[in-house]
Coordinates of C-alpha atoms and ligand atoms in Angstrom, one line a residue:
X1 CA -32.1 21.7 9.5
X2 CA -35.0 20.9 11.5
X3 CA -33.5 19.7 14.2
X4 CA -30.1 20.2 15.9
X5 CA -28.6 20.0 19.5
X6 CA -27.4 22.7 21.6
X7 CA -25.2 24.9 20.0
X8 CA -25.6 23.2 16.5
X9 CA -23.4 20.7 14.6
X10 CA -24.1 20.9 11.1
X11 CA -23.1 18.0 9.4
X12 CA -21.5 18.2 6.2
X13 CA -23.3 17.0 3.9
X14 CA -22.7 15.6 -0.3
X15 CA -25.2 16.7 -3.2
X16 CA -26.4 13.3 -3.7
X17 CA -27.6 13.2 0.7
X18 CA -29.6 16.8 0.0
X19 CA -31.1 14.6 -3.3
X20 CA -32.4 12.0 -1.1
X21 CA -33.5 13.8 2.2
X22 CA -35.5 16.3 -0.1
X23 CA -38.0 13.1 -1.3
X24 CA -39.7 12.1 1.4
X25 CA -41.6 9.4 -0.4
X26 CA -38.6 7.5 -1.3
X27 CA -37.6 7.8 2.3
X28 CA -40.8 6.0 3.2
X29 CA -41.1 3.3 0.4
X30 CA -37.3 2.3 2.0
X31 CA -38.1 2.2 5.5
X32 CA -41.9 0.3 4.1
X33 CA -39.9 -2.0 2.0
X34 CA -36.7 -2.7 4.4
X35 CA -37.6 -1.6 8.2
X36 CA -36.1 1.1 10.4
X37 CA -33.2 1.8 9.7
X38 CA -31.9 1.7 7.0
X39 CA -28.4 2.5 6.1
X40 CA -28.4 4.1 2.6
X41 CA -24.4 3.9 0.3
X42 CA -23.0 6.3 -2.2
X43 CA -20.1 4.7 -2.6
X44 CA -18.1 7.4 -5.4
X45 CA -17.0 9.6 -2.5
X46 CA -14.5 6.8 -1.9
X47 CA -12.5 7.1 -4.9
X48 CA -12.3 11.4 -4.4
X49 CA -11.3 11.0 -1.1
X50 CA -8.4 8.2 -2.0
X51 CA -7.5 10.6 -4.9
X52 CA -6.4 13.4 -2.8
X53 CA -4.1 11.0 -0.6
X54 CA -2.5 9.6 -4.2
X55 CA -2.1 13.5 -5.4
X56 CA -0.4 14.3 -2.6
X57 CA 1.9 11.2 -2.3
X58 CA 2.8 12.3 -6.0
X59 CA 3.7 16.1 -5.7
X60 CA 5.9 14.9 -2.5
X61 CA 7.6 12.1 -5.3
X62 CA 6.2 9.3 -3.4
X63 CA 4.4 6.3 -4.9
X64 CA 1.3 6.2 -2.4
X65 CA -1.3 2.8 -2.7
X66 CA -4.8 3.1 -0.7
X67 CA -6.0 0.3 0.6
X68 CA -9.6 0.5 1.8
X69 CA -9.8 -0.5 5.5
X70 CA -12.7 -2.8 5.0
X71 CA -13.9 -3.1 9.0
X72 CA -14.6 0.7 8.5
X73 CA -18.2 -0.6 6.7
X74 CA -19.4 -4.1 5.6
X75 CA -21.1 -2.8 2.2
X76 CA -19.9 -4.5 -0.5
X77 CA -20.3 -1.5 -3.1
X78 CA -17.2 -0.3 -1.4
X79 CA -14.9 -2.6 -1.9
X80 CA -16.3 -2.5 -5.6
X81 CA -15.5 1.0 -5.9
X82 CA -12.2 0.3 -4.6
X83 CA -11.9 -2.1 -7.1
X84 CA -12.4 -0.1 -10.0
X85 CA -10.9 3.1 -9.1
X86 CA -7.7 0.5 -9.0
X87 CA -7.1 0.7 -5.0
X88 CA -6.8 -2.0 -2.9
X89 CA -8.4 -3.1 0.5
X90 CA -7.2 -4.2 3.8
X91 CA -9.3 -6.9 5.3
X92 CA -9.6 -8.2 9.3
X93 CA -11.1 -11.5 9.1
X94 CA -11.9 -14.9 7.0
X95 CA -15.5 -13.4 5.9
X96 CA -13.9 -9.7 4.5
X97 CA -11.3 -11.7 2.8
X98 CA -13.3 -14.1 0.9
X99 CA -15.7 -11.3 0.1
X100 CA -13.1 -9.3 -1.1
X101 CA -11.9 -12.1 -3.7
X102 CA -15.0 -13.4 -4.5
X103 CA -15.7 -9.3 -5.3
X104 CA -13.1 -9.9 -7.9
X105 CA -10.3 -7.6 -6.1
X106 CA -7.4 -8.4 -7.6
X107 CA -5.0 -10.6 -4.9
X108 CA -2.0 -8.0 -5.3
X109 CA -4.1 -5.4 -4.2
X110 CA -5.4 -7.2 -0.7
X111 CA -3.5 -7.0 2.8
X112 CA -4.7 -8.6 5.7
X113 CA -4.1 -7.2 9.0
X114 CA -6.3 -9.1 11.1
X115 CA -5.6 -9.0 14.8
X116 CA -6.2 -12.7 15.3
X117 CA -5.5 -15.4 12.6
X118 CA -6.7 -18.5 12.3
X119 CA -5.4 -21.3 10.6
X120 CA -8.5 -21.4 8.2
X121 CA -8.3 -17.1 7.4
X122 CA -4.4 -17.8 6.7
X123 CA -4.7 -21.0 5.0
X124 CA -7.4 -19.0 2.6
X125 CA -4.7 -16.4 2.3
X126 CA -2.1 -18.1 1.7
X127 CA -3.6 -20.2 -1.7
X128 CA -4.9 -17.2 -3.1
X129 CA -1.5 -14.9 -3.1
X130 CA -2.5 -12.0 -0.5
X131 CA -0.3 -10.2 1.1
X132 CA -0.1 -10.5 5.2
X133 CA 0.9 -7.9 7.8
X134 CA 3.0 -10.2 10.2
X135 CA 1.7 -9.1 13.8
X136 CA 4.6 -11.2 15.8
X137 CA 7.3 -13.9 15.3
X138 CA 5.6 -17.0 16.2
X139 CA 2.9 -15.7 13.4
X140 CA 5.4 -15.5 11.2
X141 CA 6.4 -19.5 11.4
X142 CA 2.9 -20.5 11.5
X143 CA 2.4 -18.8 7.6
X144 CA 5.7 -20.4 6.7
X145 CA 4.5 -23.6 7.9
X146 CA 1.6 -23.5 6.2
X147 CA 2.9 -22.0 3.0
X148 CA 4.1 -23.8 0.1
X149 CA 8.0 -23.3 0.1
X150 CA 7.5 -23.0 -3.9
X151 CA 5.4 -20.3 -3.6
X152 CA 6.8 -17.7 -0.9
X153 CA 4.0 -16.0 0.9
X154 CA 4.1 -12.1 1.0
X155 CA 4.3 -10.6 4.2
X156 CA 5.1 -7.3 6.2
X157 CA 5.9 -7.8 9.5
X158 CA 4.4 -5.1 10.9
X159 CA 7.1 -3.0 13.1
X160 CA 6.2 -1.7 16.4
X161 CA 8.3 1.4 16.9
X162 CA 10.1 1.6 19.9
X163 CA 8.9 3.5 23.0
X164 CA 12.8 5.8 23.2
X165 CA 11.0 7.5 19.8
X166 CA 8.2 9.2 21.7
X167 CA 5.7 6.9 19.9
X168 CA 3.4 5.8 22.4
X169 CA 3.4 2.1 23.7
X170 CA 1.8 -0.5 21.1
X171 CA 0.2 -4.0 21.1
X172 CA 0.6 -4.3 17.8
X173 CA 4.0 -5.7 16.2
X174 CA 7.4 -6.5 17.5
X175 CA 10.5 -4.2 17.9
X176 CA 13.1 -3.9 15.2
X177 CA 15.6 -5.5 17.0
X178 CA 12.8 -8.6 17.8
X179 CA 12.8 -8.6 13.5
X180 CA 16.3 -7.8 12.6
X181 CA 17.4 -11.2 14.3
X182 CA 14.1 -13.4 13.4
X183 CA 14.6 -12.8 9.7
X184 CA 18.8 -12.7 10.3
X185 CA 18.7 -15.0 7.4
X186 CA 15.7 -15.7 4.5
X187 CA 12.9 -18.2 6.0
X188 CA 11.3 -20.7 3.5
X189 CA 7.8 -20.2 2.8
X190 CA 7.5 -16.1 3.0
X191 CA 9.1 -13.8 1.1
X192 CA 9.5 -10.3 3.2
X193 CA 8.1 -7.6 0.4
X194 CA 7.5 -4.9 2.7
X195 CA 7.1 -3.6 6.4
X196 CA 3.9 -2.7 8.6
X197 CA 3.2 -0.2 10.9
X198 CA -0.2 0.5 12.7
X199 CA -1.0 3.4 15.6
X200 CA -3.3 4.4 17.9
X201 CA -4.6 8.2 17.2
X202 CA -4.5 10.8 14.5
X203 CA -0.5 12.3 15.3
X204 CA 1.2 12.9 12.2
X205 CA 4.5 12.9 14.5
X206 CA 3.9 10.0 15.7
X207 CA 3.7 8.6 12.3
X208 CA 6.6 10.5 11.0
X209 CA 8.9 9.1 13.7
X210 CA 7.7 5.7 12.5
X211 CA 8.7 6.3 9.3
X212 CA 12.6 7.3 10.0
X213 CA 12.8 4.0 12.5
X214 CA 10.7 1.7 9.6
X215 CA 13.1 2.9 6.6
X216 CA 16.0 2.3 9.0
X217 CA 14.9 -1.6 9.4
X218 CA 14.1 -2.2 6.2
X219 CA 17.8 -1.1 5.0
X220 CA 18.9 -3.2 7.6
X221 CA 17.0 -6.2 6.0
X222 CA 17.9 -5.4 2.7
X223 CA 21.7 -5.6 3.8
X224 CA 20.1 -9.6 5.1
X225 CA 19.2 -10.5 1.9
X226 CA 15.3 -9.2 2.1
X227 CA 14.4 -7.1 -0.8
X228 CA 11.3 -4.6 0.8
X229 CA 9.3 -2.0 -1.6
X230 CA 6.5 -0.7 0.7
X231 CA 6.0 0.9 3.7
X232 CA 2.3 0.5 4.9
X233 CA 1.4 2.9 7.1
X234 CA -1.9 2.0 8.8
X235 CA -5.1 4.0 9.1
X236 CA -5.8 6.9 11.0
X237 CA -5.8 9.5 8.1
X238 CA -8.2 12.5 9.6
X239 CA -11.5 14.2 8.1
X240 CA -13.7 16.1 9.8
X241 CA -17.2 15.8 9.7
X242 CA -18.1 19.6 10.2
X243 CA -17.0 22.5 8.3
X244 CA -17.6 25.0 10.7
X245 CA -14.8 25.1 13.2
X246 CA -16.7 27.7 15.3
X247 CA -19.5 25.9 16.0
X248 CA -17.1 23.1 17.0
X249 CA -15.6 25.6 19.3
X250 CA -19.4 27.0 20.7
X251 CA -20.0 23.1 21.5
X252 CA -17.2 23.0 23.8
X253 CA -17.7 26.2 25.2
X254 CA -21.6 26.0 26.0
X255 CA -20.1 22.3 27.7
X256 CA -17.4 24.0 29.9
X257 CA -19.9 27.0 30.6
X258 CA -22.5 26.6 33.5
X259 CA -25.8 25.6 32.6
X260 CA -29.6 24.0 33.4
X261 CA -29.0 20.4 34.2
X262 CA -29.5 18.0 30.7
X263 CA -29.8 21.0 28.9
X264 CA -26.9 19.9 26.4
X265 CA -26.6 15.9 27.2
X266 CA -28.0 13.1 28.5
X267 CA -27.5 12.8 32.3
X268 CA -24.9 15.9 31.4
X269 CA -22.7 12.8 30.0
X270 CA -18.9 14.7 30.1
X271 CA -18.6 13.2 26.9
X272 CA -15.0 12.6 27.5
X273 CA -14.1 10.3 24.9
X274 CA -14.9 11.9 21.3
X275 CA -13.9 11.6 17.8
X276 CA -12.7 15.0 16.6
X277 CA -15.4 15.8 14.7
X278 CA -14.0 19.0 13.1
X279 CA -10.3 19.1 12.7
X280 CA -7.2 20.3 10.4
X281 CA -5.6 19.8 8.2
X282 CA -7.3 16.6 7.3
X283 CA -6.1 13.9 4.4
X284 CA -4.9 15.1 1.4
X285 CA -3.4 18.0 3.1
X286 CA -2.3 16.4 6.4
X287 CA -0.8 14.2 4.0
X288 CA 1.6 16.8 2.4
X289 CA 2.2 17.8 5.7
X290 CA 3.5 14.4 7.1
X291 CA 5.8 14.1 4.1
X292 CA 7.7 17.1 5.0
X293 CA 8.1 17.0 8.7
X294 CA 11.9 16.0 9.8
X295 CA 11.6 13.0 11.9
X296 CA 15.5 13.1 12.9
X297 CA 15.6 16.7 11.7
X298 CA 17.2 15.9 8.1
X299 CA 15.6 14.3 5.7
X300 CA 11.9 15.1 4.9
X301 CA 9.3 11.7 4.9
X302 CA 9.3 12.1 1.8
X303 CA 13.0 11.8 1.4
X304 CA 13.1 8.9 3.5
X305 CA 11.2 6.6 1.8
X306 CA 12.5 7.6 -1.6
X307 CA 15.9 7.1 -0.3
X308 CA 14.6 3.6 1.1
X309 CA 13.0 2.8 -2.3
X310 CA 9.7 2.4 -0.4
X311 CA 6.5 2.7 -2.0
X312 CA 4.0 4.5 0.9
X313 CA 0.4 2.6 1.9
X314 CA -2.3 3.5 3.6
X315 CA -5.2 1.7 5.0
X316 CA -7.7 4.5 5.7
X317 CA -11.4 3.6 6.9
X318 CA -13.0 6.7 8.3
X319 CA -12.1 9.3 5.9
X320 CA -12.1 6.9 2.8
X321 CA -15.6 6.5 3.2
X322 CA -16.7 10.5 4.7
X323 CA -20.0 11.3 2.5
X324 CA -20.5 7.9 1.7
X325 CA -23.7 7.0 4.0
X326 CA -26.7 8.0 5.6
X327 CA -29.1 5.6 7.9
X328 CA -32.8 6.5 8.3
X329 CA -34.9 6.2 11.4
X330 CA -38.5 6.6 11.8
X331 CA -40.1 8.3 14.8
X332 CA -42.0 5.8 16.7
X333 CA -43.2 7.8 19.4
X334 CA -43.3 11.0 22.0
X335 CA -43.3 10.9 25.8
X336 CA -41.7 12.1 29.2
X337 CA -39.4 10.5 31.2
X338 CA -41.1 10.3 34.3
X339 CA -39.6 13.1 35.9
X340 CA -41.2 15.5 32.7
X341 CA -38.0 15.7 30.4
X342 CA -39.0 14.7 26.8
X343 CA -38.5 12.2 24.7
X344 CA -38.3 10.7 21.3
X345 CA -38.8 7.2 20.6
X346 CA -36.8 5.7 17.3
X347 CA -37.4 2.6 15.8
X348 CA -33.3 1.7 16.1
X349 CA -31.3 1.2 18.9
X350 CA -27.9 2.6 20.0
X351 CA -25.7 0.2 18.3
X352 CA -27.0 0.9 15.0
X353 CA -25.4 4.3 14.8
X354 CA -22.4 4.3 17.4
X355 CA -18.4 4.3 17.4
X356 CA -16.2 3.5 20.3
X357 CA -16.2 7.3 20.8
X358 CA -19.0 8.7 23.5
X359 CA -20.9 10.4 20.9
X360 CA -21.8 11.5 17.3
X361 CA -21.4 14.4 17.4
X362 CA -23.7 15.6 14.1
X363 CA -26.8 17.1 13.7
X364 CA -29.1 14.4 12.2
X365 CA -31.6 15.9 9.8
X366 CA -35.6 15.7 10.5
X367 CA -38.0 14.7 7.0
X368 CA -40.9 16.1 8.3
X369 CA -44.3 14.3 7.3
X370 CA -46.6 16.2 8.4
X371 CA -47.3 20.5 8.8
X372 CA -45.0 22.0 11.0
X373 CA -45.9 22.1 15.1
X374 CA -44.5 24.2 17.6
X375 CA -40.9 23.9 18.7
X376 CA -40.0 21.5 21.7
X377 CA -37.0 19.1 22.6
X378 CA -36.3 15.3 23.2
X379 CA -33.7 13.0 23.7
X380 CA -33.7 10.4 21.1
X381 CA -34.2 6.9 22.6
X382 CA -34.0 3.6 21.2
X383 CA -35.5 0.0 21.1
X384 CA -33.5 -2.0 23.4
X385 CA -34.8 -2.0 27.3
X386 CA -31.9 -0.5 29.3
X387 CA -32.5 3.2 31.3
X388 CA -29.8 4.9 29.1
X389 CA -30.8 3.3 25.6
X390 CA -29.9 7.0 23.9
X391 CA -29.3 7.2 20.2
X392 CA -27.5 10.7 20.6
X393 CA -26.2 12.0 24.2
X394 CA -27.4 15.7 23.1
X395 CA -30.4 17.1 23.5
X396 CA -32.0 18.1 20.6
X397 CA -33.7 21.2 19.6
X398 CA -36.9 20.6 17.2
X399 CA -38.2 24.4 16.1
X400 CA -41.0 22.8 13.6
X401 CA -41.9 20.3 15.9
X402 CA -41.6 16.6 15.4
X403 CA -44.7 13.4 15.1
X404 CA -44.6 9.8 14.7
X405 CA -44.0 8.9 11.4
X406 CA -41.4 11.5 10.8
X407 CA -37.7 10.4 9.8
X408 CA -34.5 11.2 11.4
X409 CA -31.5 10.8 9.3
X410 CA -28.5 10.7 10.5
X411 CA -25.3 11.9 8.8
X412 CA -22.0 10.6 7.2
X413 CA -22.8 7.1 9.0
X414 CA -20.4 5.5 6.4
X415 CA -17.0 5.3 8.3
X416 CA -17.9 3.5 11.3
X417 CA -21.2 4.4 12.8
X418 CA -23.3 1.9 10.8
X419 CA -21.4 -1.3 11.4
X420 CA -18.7 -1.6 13.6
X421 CA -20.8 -2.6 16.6
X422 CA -24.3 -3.6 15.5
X423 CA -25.4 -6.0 17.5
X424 CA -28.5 -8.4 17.3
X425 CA -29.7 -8.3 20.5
X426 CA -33.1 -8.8 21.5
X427 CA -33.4 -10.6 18.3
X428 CA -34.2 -7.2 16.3
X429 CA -33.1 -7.9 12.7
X430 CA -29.7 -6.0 11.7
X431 CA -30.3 -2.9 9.7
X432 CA -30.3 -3.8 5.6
X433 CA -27.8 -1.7 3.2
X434 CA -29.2 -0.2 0.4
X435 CA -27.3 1.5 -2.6
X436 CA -28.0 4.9 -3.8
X437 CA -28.9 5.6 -6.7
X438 CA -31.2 2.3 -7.3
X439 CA -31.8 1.8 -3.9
X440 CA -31.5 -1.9 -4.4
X441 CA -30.2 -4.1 -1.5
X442 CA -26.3 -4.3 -0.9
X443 CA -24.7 -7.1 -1.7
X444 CA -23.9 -7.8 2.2
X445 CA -27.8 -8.2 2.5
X446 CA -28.2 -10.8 -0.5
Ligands
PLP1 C1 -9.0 0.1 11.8 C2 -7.8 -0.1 11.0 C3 -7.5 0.8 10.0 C4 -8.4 2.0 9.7 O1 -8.4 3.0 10.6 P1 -9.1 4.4 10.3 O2 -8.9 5.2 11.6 O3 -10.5 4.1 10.0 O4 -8.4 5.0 9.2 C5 -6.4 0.5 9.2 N1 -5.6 -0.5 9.4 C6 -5.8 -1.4 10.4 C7 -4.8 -2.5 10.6 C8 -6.9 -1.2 11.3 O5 -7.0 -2.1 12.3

């Protein structure tokens, strides 16, 4: 689509993207009315994607509750599709919870898993009737001490299973053993409703196996007096962003292949560290498939958790939100390096579209404003002043050419790539949210 690195990714893209990338004059009254970028919401893809995760709990007989992993994208029009499409939302700090209230999101429906807890998130929590994922036991005394011993505070103490199971090695949670004798009797003050588990990584086996050691403990604290009815299972539910698995497959083979120095990436960046960007099977049908693998080689998941009485939640992020953003960057300029190799200057910088992983690896889409020119390449650079200020590690391929004033837009930003670290540096403003279809400012921007 007008421009693409070498081989192609082709982003998938939803209806309502190929709406907006084919009017060029709304694309310029946004980036005239709110700067470069601009990160543009559809937030309805959220409530498709959690459906297929809730169909599939139900053919495997499994009551399954989605809880949008809210540090996955700031826009509030998320959580309010959430909201009405009756799923719930796992929040990370003070700020996401007390949006997510003041959103109206029902309390029953919010976890908080934050990493880090301060007294004023948990006192917040605590009044308003949220449940907690517990990360370790002195945690756990700190919410009961705060806590109004009328009014138990829910919690999960979130489980981290042991290293025998194959599961790798986890900062997050205590072992079963560490809870079995902590909550040996009932503690004033919480009121233990269900368990928490979260993992590194996509491995359905690694989750399965955390199932069979999760339902195992929370028999073991119903025989204590604790009565549990969920199992939350975390994030990491996988999507791809490509449909093509052979040009997946090309990418990796032009990188392996010999070739021209920067020809396929910046500095010929390895690009080690990357999100799969095509995979399978991905959520609703890697769902079905963890539900019927045999963690101990008997019961199905499925089984498992029926057998435990366990509800099954997820906190998805990424895939809850694939097809639910774009963000929109204007060409600011063309040069050379000064060793000849080309560039293209956007008016962004590299946090602005970037994950933890080395690279997004999607086509963006050019909105040519002007005839097309002769084919060239360029590395697209950004605003902040450092030697390897790169947008997108590949080099990209422009066969009509590309000018000043034209747009790039970049793909499926929702999950991630918008948000998760924008930085202000060098005082350039953040990037403003808008909502597709009115294009009016997100509620985070208001
Ligand atoms: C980040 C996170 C998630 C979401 O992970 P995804 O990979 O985006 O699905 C869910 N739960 C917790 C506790 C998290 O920290």
């Amino acid at each position: 689509m007008s421009m693409h690195g070498q081989p192609p990714l082709t982003g998938r893209r939803e209806p309502w993207m190929d709406d907006l990338l084919g009017d060029p004059s709304v694309i310029a009254q946004l980036l005239e009315t709110h700067g470069s970028p601009v990160n543009v919401i559809e937030p309805s893809a959220l409530s498709r994607n959690a459906a297929e995760l809730v169909d599939a709990g139900r053919e495997a007989g499994v009551d399954l509750k989605v809880f949008y992993a809210r540090k996955a994208n700031k826009a509030h029009a998320l959580v309010t599709e959430a909201r009405d499409a009756g799923h719930g939302v796992d929040v990370a700090s003070l700020a996401e919870l007390s949006q997510v209230l003041d959103l109206g999101m029902p309390p029953e429906r919010v976890i908080v898993s934050a990493a880090v807890k301060s007294d004023q998130m948990l006192l917040r929590a605590v009044r308003s009737g949220v449940t907690i994922s517990v990360d370790h036991v002195a945690e756990l005394h700190r919410i009961a001490d705060l806590s109004d011993p009328g009014r138990p505070t829910p919690v999960a103490p979130r489980l981290a299973p042991h290293p025998d199971t194959g599961v790798p090695p986890t900062r997050f949670g205590e072992l079963a053993d560490v809870w079995l004798e902590t909550l040996a009797e009932p503690i004033d003050g919480v009121e233990v409703t269900g368990l928490h588990v979260h993992l590194h990584g996509y491995a359905a086996e690694d989750r399965a196996r955390a199932i069979a050691e999760a339902t195992r403990l929370s028999g073991a604290l119903g025989e204590r007096g604790h009565r549990l009815h969920f199992l939350d299972l975390g994030g990491g539910v996988p999507m791809s962003y490509l449909d093509d698995a052979a040009e997946w497959d090309s990418f990796w083979g032009a990188m392996r292949a010999p070739h021209e120095p920067e020809s396929l990436t910046w500095r010929d960046h390895a690009l080690g560290n990357v999100y799969p960007f095509h995979q399978s099977p991905t959520r609703g049908a890697w769902l079905r498939e963890l539900l019927s693998l045999r963690p101990d080689g008997g019961a199905t998941c499925a089984e498992l958790l029926r057998d435990a009485g366990l509800a099954l939640h997820l906190e998805p992020g990424r895939s809850l939100v694939d097809g639910c953003g774009v963000t929109l960057a204007r060409v600011a300029f063309l040069k050379t390096r000064s060793d000849g190799v080309p560039l293209v200057g956007l008016e962004m910088n590299r946090t602005q579209c970037r994950s933890t992983s080395d690279d997004f690896l999607v086509d963006p889409v050019l909105v040519r404003t002007q005839p097309a020119g002769a084919p060239c390449d360029g590395f697209l650079v950004g605003a902040y002043c450092i030697e390897d200020e790169i947008i997108l590690r590949r080099r990209m391929h422009f066969p009509d050419g590309v000018a000043p004033g034209d747009v790039v837009a970049l793909i499926n930003t929702g999950g991630y790539l918008m948000h998760i670290l924008e930085s202000a540096s060098h005082q350039l403003p953040l990037a403003r949210n808008v909502v597709w279809p009115g294009l009016t400012l997100d509620g985070i921007d208001r």
